[in-house]
Amino acid sequence: MNRTVTRAFAGGILHGVMLQAATALTSPSTVLPAFIAHLTGSSVAVGGVMSALALGAALAGLPASSWVEATRRKKVFLYLAIWTRAGAFAVLAYLTARYAESDPGRVYTALVVFLGLFALAGGLGGVAYLPVIGKAIPPGLRGRFFGWRSLLGAVFAAAVGLLSRPLWTRFPDGYVLAFALALVRAPQMRGFLLAYLLTGLYYLALPFYVVAARENGLPASYIGLLVAAQALAEGLNLWIGRRMDERGSHVGLVYVGWLALAVPLSALLGAGLLGAVLTFVLVGVTLNGIENAYGAYLLSFTRPEQAATSTALMAITGAPRALWPLLGGWLASRFGYELIFALTALGLAAALLVARSLPPERREFGELH
């Protein structure tokens, strides 16, 4: 690597590490569902907030892509996204401290609004992020970039999870601290978007693994262990990243496809703390691993000048996932968690079949190893 690539590689990893560590205390698969369940006692409410997160991220992408592509200094969008997201959680921290016990309905409404804003900002930042990475990091290094980003971020996030264990038994104080379409004509793009659309069913059950475990007797103090297990498992993305560098990004789609399918199966078969830890180890590998693999594969066949629009199409295709947690909450309230785990497994099996059928990445390997 030359000096410019080295600096971009290190800077991008530092950004990812700090982001993962900072967001460990607001994890959408552990902390937020547990907080909302404390706040409302409603599985529909849990799913509703997750829907607000997913919908905001999806809706922001396509309109923002034209701005990003027309602007040379794309980092400005990243800075705007970062400060907006930080501000949203600052407001939520204040409202939680002030009203969580006296007016939980107000706090829940604020969660939907400000997490929606948080997600909108994330969608804006995401549209700018992949084009920046695509320009700064050569193809033969992207897998390792995403892998090292996940591994080092995992270490810091796991430490946060372990140190945060005492917080989750205190409501609401612990949570206050925690919150402190022309392209689609191409067959490859169509197949890619279909696979990504089906993979979105991952979110049907995501908020409910921890809620189901809690209802099955898992102590609240163990939530920190699950956060740590999930965070540490993200480090396995480095191994997947290296395989993508060696064999092409398509193998990443297959690997994360199998691992994502294993998540609901583990939740169906597992029992007790060991089963919950295994489930969240799998969640840790796949939660960011899915986006890493799909992002790298998208960059492999998209022209640089179309990267922002392609990223926005990817985001808008993922928009239906905004509804899956809400639907999952409704189904869970009527039929139990086993049904949504089984439906998630069926959807992810279909996603894996489509991902396996996509053409492999075409490029010369080995030049940057």
Coordinates of C-alpha atoms in Angstrom, one line a residue:
M1 CA 0.0 0.0 0.0
N2 CA 1.2 3.5 -0.8
R3 CA 1.1 6.2 1.8
T4 CA -2.3 7.6 0.7
V5 CA -4.0 4.2 0.7
T6 CA -2.4 3.5 4.1
R7 CA -3.7 6.7 5.6
A8 CA -7.2 6.1 4.1
F9 CA -7.2 2.5 5.4
A10 CA -6.2 3.5 8.9
G11 CA -8.6 6.5 9.1
G12 CA -11.5 4.4 7.9
I13 CA -10.8 1.7 10.4
L14 CA -10.5 4.3 13.2
H15 CA -13.9 5.7 12.2
G16 CA -15.4 2.3 12.3
V17 CA -13.9 1.4 15.6
M18 CA -15.1 4.5 17.3
L19 CA -18.6 4.1 15.8
Q20 CA -18.9 0.5 16.9
A21 CA -17.8 1.3 20.4
A22 CA -20.1 4.3 20.7
T23 CA -23.1 2.4 19.4
A24 CA -22.6 -0.7 21.5
L25 CA -24.8 0.9 24.3
T26 CA -27.6 1.5 21.9
S27 CA -27.6 -1.9 20.1
P28 CA -30.8 -2.4 18.0
S29 CA -30.7 -6.1 18.7
T30 CA -30.2 -6.0 22.5
V31 CA -30.3 -2.7 24.3
L32 CA -33.1 -0.9 22.5
P33 CA -35.5 -3.9 22.5
A34 CA -34.9 -4.5 26.2
F35 CA -35.3 -0.8 26.9
I36 CA -38.6 -0.5 25.0
A37 CA -39.9 -3.7 26.6
H38 CA -39.1 -2.2 30.0
L39 CA -40.8 1.0 29.0
T40 CA -44.0 -0.3 27.4
G41 CA -44.2 -4.1 27.9
S42 CA -45.4 -4.4 24.3
S43 CA -43.8 -6.5 21.6
V44 CA -45.6 -4.3 19.0
A45 CA -43.9 -1.3 20.4
V46 CA -40.5 -3.0 20.2
G47 CA -41.1 -3.7 16.6
G48 CA -42.4 -0.2 15.9
V49 CA -39.2 1.5 16.9
M50 CA -37.1 -1.0 14.9
S51 CA -39.3 -0.1 12.0
A52 CA -38.7 3.6 12.5
L53 CA -34.9 2.9 12.4
A54 CA -35.0 0.8 9.2
L55 CA -37.5 3.1 7.4
G56 CA -35.6 6.3 8.1
A57 CA -32.3 4.8 6.8
A58 CA -34.0 3.5 3.6
L59 CA -35.9 6.7 2.8
A60 CA -32.9 9.0 3.1
G61 CA -30.7 7.3 0.6
L62 CA -32.1 7.8 -2.8
P63 CA -32.9 11.6 -2.5
A64 CA -29.5 12.1 -0.9
S65 CA -27.6 10.2 -3.6
S66 CA -28.0 13.1 -6.2
W67 CA -26.5 15.6 -3.7
V68 CA -23.6 13.2 -2.9
E69 CA -22.8 12.5 -6.5
A70 CA -22.9 16.3 -7.4
T71 CA -20.5 17.2 -4.6
R72 CA -16.8 16.6 -4.6
R73 CA -16.4 16.9 -0.8
K74 CA -18.5 13.9 0.3
K75 CA -17.2 13.9 3.8
V76 CA -19.4 16.9 4.6
F77 CA -22.4 14.5 4.5
L78 CA -20.6 12.2 6.9
Y79 CA -20.0 15.0 9.4
L80 CA -23.6 16.2 9.1
A81 CA -24.9 12.6 9.7
I82 CA -22.6 12.1 12.7
W83 CA -23.6 15.3 14.5
T84 CA -27.3 14.7 13.8
R85 CA -27.2 11.2 15.2
A86 CA -25.3 12.4 18.3
G87 CA -27.9 15.1 18.9
A88 CA -30.8 12.7 18.6
F89 CA -29.4 10.5 21.3
A90 CA -28.6 13.5 23.5
V91 CA -32.3 14.6 23.4
L92 CA -33.4 11.0 24.1
A93 CA -31.1 10.8 27.1
Y94 CA -32.7 14.0 28.5
L95 CA -36.2 12.8 27.9
T96 CA -35.6 9.4 29.3
A97 CA -34.1 10.8 32.5
R98 CA -37.0 13.2 32.9
Y99 CA -40.1 11.2 31.8
A100 CA -39.3 7.5 31.6
E101 CA -41.1 6.7 34.9
S102 CA -43.7 9.4 35.0
D103 CA -44.7 9.5 31.3
P104 CA -43.4 6.4 29.4
G105 CA -45.8 7.1 26.5
R106 CA -44.0 10.5 25.8
V107 CA -40.6 8.8 25.9
Y108 CA -41.8 6.1 23.5
T109 CA -43.1 8.7 21.1
A110 CA -39.8 10.6 21.3
L111 CA -38.0 7.3 20.6
V112 CA -39.9 6.8 17.4
V113 CA -39.3 10.4 16.2
F114 CA -35.7 10.8 17.2
L115 CA -34.6 7.3 16.2
G116 CA -36.3 8.0 12.9
L117 CA -34.2 11.1 12.6
F118 CA -31.1 9.1 13.7
A119 CA -31.9 6.6 10.9
L120 CA -32.4 9.4 8.3
A121 CA -29.0 10.8 9.2
G122 CA -27.5 7.3 9.0
G123 CA -29.0 6.8 5.5
L124 CA -27.5 10.1 4.4
G125 CA -24.1 9.2 5.8
G126 CA -24.3 5.7 4.4
V127 CA -24.8 7.0 0.8
A128 CA -21.7 9.0 1.2
Y129 CA -19.6 6.4 3.0
L130 CA -19.4 3.6 0.4
P131 CA -18.4 6.0 -2.5
V132 CA -15.6 7.4 -0.3
I133 CA -14.4 3.9 0.6
G134 CA -14.7 2.8 -3.0
K135 CA -12.5 5.6 -4.1
A136 CA -9.9 5.4 -1.3
I137 CA -9.6 1.6 -0.8
P138 CA -8.5 -0.6 -3.8
P139 CA -10.5 -3.7 -4.5
G140 CA -7.8 -6.1 -3.2
L141 CA -7.9 -4.5 0.2
R142 CA -11.6 -3.9 0.8
G143 CA -12.3 -7.2 2.4
R144 CA -9.5 -6.8 4.9
F145 CA -10.6 -3.2 5.5
F146 CA -14.1 -4.2 6.5
G147 CA -12.7 -7.2 8.4
W148 CA -10.2 -5.2 10.5
R149 CA -12.8 -2.5 11.0
S150 CA -15.1 -5.2 12.5
L151 CA -12.4 -6.9 14.5
L152 CA -11.0 -3.8 16.2
G153 CA -14.4 -2.3 16.7
A154 CA -15.5 -5.6 18.2
V155 CA -12.8 -5.5 20.9
F156 CA -13.9 -2.0 22.0
A157 CA -17.6 -2.7 21.7
A158 CA -17.2 -6.0 23.7
A159 CA -15.4 -4.1 26.5
V160 CA -18.3 -1.6 26.5
G161 CA -20.7 -4.5 26.8
L162 CA -18.9 -6.2 29.7
L163 CA -18.5 -2.9 31.6
S164 CA -22.1 -2.0 31.0
R165 CA -23.6 -5.1 32.7
P166 CA -24.6 -3.2 35.9
L167 CA -26.5 -0.6 33.9
W168 CA -29.2 -2.9 32.5
T169 CA -30.7 -3.8 35.9
R170 CA -31.4 -0.1 36.6
F171 CA -34.4 1.4 34.8
P172 CA -34.4 4.1 33.5
D173 CA -31.0 5.3 34.8
G174 CA -28.9 2.7 32.9
Y175 CA -30.5 3.6 29.7
V176 CA -30.0 7.3 30.2
L177 CA -26.3 6.6 30.4
A178 CA -26.4 4.4 27.4
F179 CA -28.1 7.0 25.1
A180 CA -25.5 9.7 26.7
L181 CA -33.9 3.0 -11.5
A182 CA -31.9 2.6 -14.8
L183 CA -29.4 0.6 -13.0
V184 CA -32.0 -2.0 -12.1
R185 CA -32.3 -3.1 -15.7
A186 CA -28.9 -4.9 -15.5
P187 CA -29.5 -8.6 -14.6
Q188 CA -26.7 -8.6 -12.0
M189 CA -28.1 -5.5 -10.3
R190 CA -31.6 -7.1 -10.3
G191 CA -30.3 -10.3 -8.8
F192 CA -28.2 -8.4 -6.2
L193 CA -31.2 -6.3 -5.2
L194 CA -33.5 -9.4 -4.9
A195 CA -31.0 -11.1 -2.7
Y196 CA -30.6 -8.0 -0.5
L197 CA -34.4 -7.6 -0.3
L198 CA -34.8 -11.2 0.9
T199 CA -32.0 -10.8 3.3
G200 CA -33.9 -7.9 4.9
L201 CA -36.2 -10.6 6.5
Y202 CA -33.3 -10.9 8.9
Y203 CA -34.9 -8.0 10.7
L204 CA -38.3 -9.7 11.2
A205 CA -37.0 -11.4 14.3
L206 CA -33.9 -9.4 15.2
P207 CA -35.4 -7.3 18.1
F208 CA -37.0 -10.3 19.7
Y209 CA -34.1 -12.7 20.3
V210 CA -33.2 -10.9 23.6
V211 CA -36.9 -10.3 24.5
A212 CA -37.7 -14.0 24.1
A213 CA -34.6 -14.9 26.1
R214 CA -35.7 -12.6 28.9
E215 CA -39.2 -14.1 29.0
N216 CA -37.6 -17.5 29.2
G217 CA -35.8 -16.5 32.4
L218 CA -32.5 -14.9 31.3
P219 CA -31.5 -12.4 34.0
A220 CA -31.3 -8.8 33.0
S221 CA -27.7 -8.6 34.2
Y222 CA -26.8 -11.1 31.4
I223 CA -27.7 -8.6 28.7
G224 CA -24.2 -7.2 29.0
L225 CA -22.8 -10.6 28.3
L226 CA -24.9 -10.9 25.2
V227 CA -23.7 -7.4 24.1
A228 CA -20.1 -8.6 24.6
A229 CA -20.6 -11.9 22.8
Q230 CA -22.2 -10.1 19.8
A231 CA -19.5 -7.5 19.7
L232 CA -16.6 -9.9 19.9
A233 CA -18.1 -12.1 17.2
E234 CA -17.9 -9.2 14.8
G235 CA -14.2 -9.8 14.7
L236 CA -14.9 -12.9 12.6
N237 CA -15.7 -10.5 9.8
L238 CA -11.9 -10.1 9.3
W239 CA -11.7 -13.7 8.3
I240 CA -14.6 -13.3 5.9
G241 CA -13.0 -10.1 4.6
R242 CA -9.7 -11.9 3.8
R243 CA -11.6 -14.6 2.0
M244 CA -13.3 -11.9 -0.1
D245 CA -9.9 -10.4 -0.9
E246 CA -8.6 -13.8 -2.0
R247 CA -11.6 -15.2 -3.8
G248 CA -13.8 -12.3 -4.6
S249 CA -16.6 -10.5 -2.7
H250 CA -19.2 -13.0 -3.8
V251 CA -17.9 -15.6 -1.3
G252 CA -18.8 -13.1 1.4
L253 CA -22.4 -13.1 0.4
V254 CA -22.5 -16.9 0.7
Y255 CA -20.7 -16.9 4.1
V256 CA -22.9 -14.3 5.7
G257 CA -25.9 -15.9 4.1
W258 CA -25.3 -19.2 5.9
L259 CA -24.4 -17.5 9.1
A260 CA -27.6 -15.3 9.0
L261 CA -29.7 -18.4 8.4
A262 CA -28.1 -19.9 11.5
V263 CA -29.3 -17.1 13.7
P264 CA -33.1 -17.9 13.8
L265 CA -32.3 -21.6 13.8
S266 CA -30.1 -21.2 16.9
A267 CA -32.9 -19.2 18.6
L268 CA -35.4 -22.0 17.8
L269 CA -33.1 -24.8 19.1
G270 CA -31.1 -23.0 21.8
A271 CA -32.0 -22.9 25.5
G272 CA -30.7 -21.0 28.5
L273 CA -27.7 -18.7 28.6
L274 CA -25.5 -20.9 26.3
G275 CA -28.2 -20.8 23.6
A276 CA -28.6 -17.1 23.9
V277 CA -24.9 -16.5 23.7
L278 CA -24.6 -18.7 20.6
T279 CA -27.5 -16.8 19.0
F280 CA -25.8 -13.4 19.7
V281 CA -22.4 -14.6 18.5
L282 CA -24.1 -15.3 15.2
V283 CA -25.9 -12.0 15.3
G284 CA -22.5 -10.3 15.9
V285 CA -21.0 -11.9 12.8
T286 CA -24.0 -11.1 10.6
L287 CA -25.4 -7.7 11.8
N288 CA -22.6 -5.7 10.1
G289 CA -21.3 -8.6 8.1
I290 CA -24.3 -8.6 5.8
E291 CA -23.8 -4.9 5.0
N292 CA -20.0 -5.4 4.6
A293 CA -20.4 -8.2 2.1
Y294 CA -23.2 -6.7 0.1
G295 CA -21.4 -3.3 0.1
A296 CA -18.2 -4.9 -1.2
Y297 CA -20.0 -6.9 -3.8
L298 CA -21.9 -3.8 -5.0
L299 CA -18.7 -2.0 -5.4
S300 CA -17.3 -4.9 -7.5
F301 CA -19.7 -4.4 -10.4
T302 CA -20.7 -0.7 -10.1
R303 CA -18.9 2.0 -12.0
P304 CA -17.4 4.7 -9.7
E305 CA -19.6 7.5 -11.0
Q306 CA -22.7 5.4 -10.1
A307 CA -21.6 4.3 -6.7
A308 CA -23.8 6.8 -4.7
T309 CA -26.9 6.0 -6.8
S310 CA -26.3 2.3 -6.5
T311 CA -25.9 2.6 -2.8
A312 CA -29.1 4.5 -2.6
L313 CA -30.9 1.8 -4.6
M314 CA -29.5 -0.8 -2.2
A315 CA -30.9 1.3 0.7
I316 CA -34.3 1.8 -0.9
T317 CA -34.6 -1.9 -1.7
G318 CA -34.0 -2.6 1.9
A319 CA -36.9 -0.3 2.9
P320 CA -39.4 -3.1 3.4
R321 CA -37.2 -4.3 6.3
A322 CA -38.6 -1.2 8.1
L323 CA -41.9 -3.1 8.4
W324 CA -40.6 -6.5 9.4
P325 CA -39.9 -5.7 13.1
L326 CA -43.4 -4.2 13.4
L327 CA -44.9 -7.2 11.7
G328 CA -42.8 -9.4 13.9
G329 CA -44.0 -7.7 17.0
W330 CA -47.6 -8.2 16.0
L331 CA -47.1 -11.9 15.1
A332 CA -45.2 -12.4 18.4
S333 CA -48.0 -10.9 20.4
R334 CA -50.5 -13.3 18.8
F335 CA -48.6 -16.5 18.0
G336 CA -45.3 -16.4 19.9
Y337 CA -41.7 -15.9 19.0
E338 CA -41.2 -19.4 17.5
L339 CA -43.3 -18.4 14.5
I340 CA -41.3 -15.3 13.6
F341 CA -38.0 -17.2 14.1
A342 CA -39.3 -19.9 11.7
L343 CA -40.5 -17.3 9.1
T344 CA -37.1 -15.5 9.3
A345 CA -35.3 -18.8 8.7
L346 CA -37.4 -19.5 5.6
G347 CA -36.8 -16.0 4.2
L348 CA -33.1 -16.2 4.8
A349 CA -32.9 -19.6 3.1
A350 CA -34.5 -18.0 0.0
A351 CA -32.0 -15.1 0.2
L352 CA -29.1 -17.6 0.4
L353 CA -30.3 -19.4 -2.7
V354 CA -30.5 -16.1 -4.7
A355 CA -27.1 -14.9 -3.4
R356 CA -25.4 -18.2 -4.5
S357 CA -26.8 -17.7 -8.0
L358 CA -25.1 -14.3 -8.5
P359 CA -22.1 -14.1 -10.7
P360 CA -18.7 -14.0 -9.0
E361 CA -16.6 -10.9 -8.9
R362 CA -14.5 -10.5 -12.0
R363 CA -11.0 -9.1 -11.3
E364 CA -7.4 -10.2 -11.0
F365 CA -6.6 -11.4 -7.5
G366 CA -3.3 -11.3 -5.6
E367 CA -1.9 -7.9 -6.8
L368 CA -2.4 -6.2 -3.4
H369 CA -2.0 -9.2 -1.0

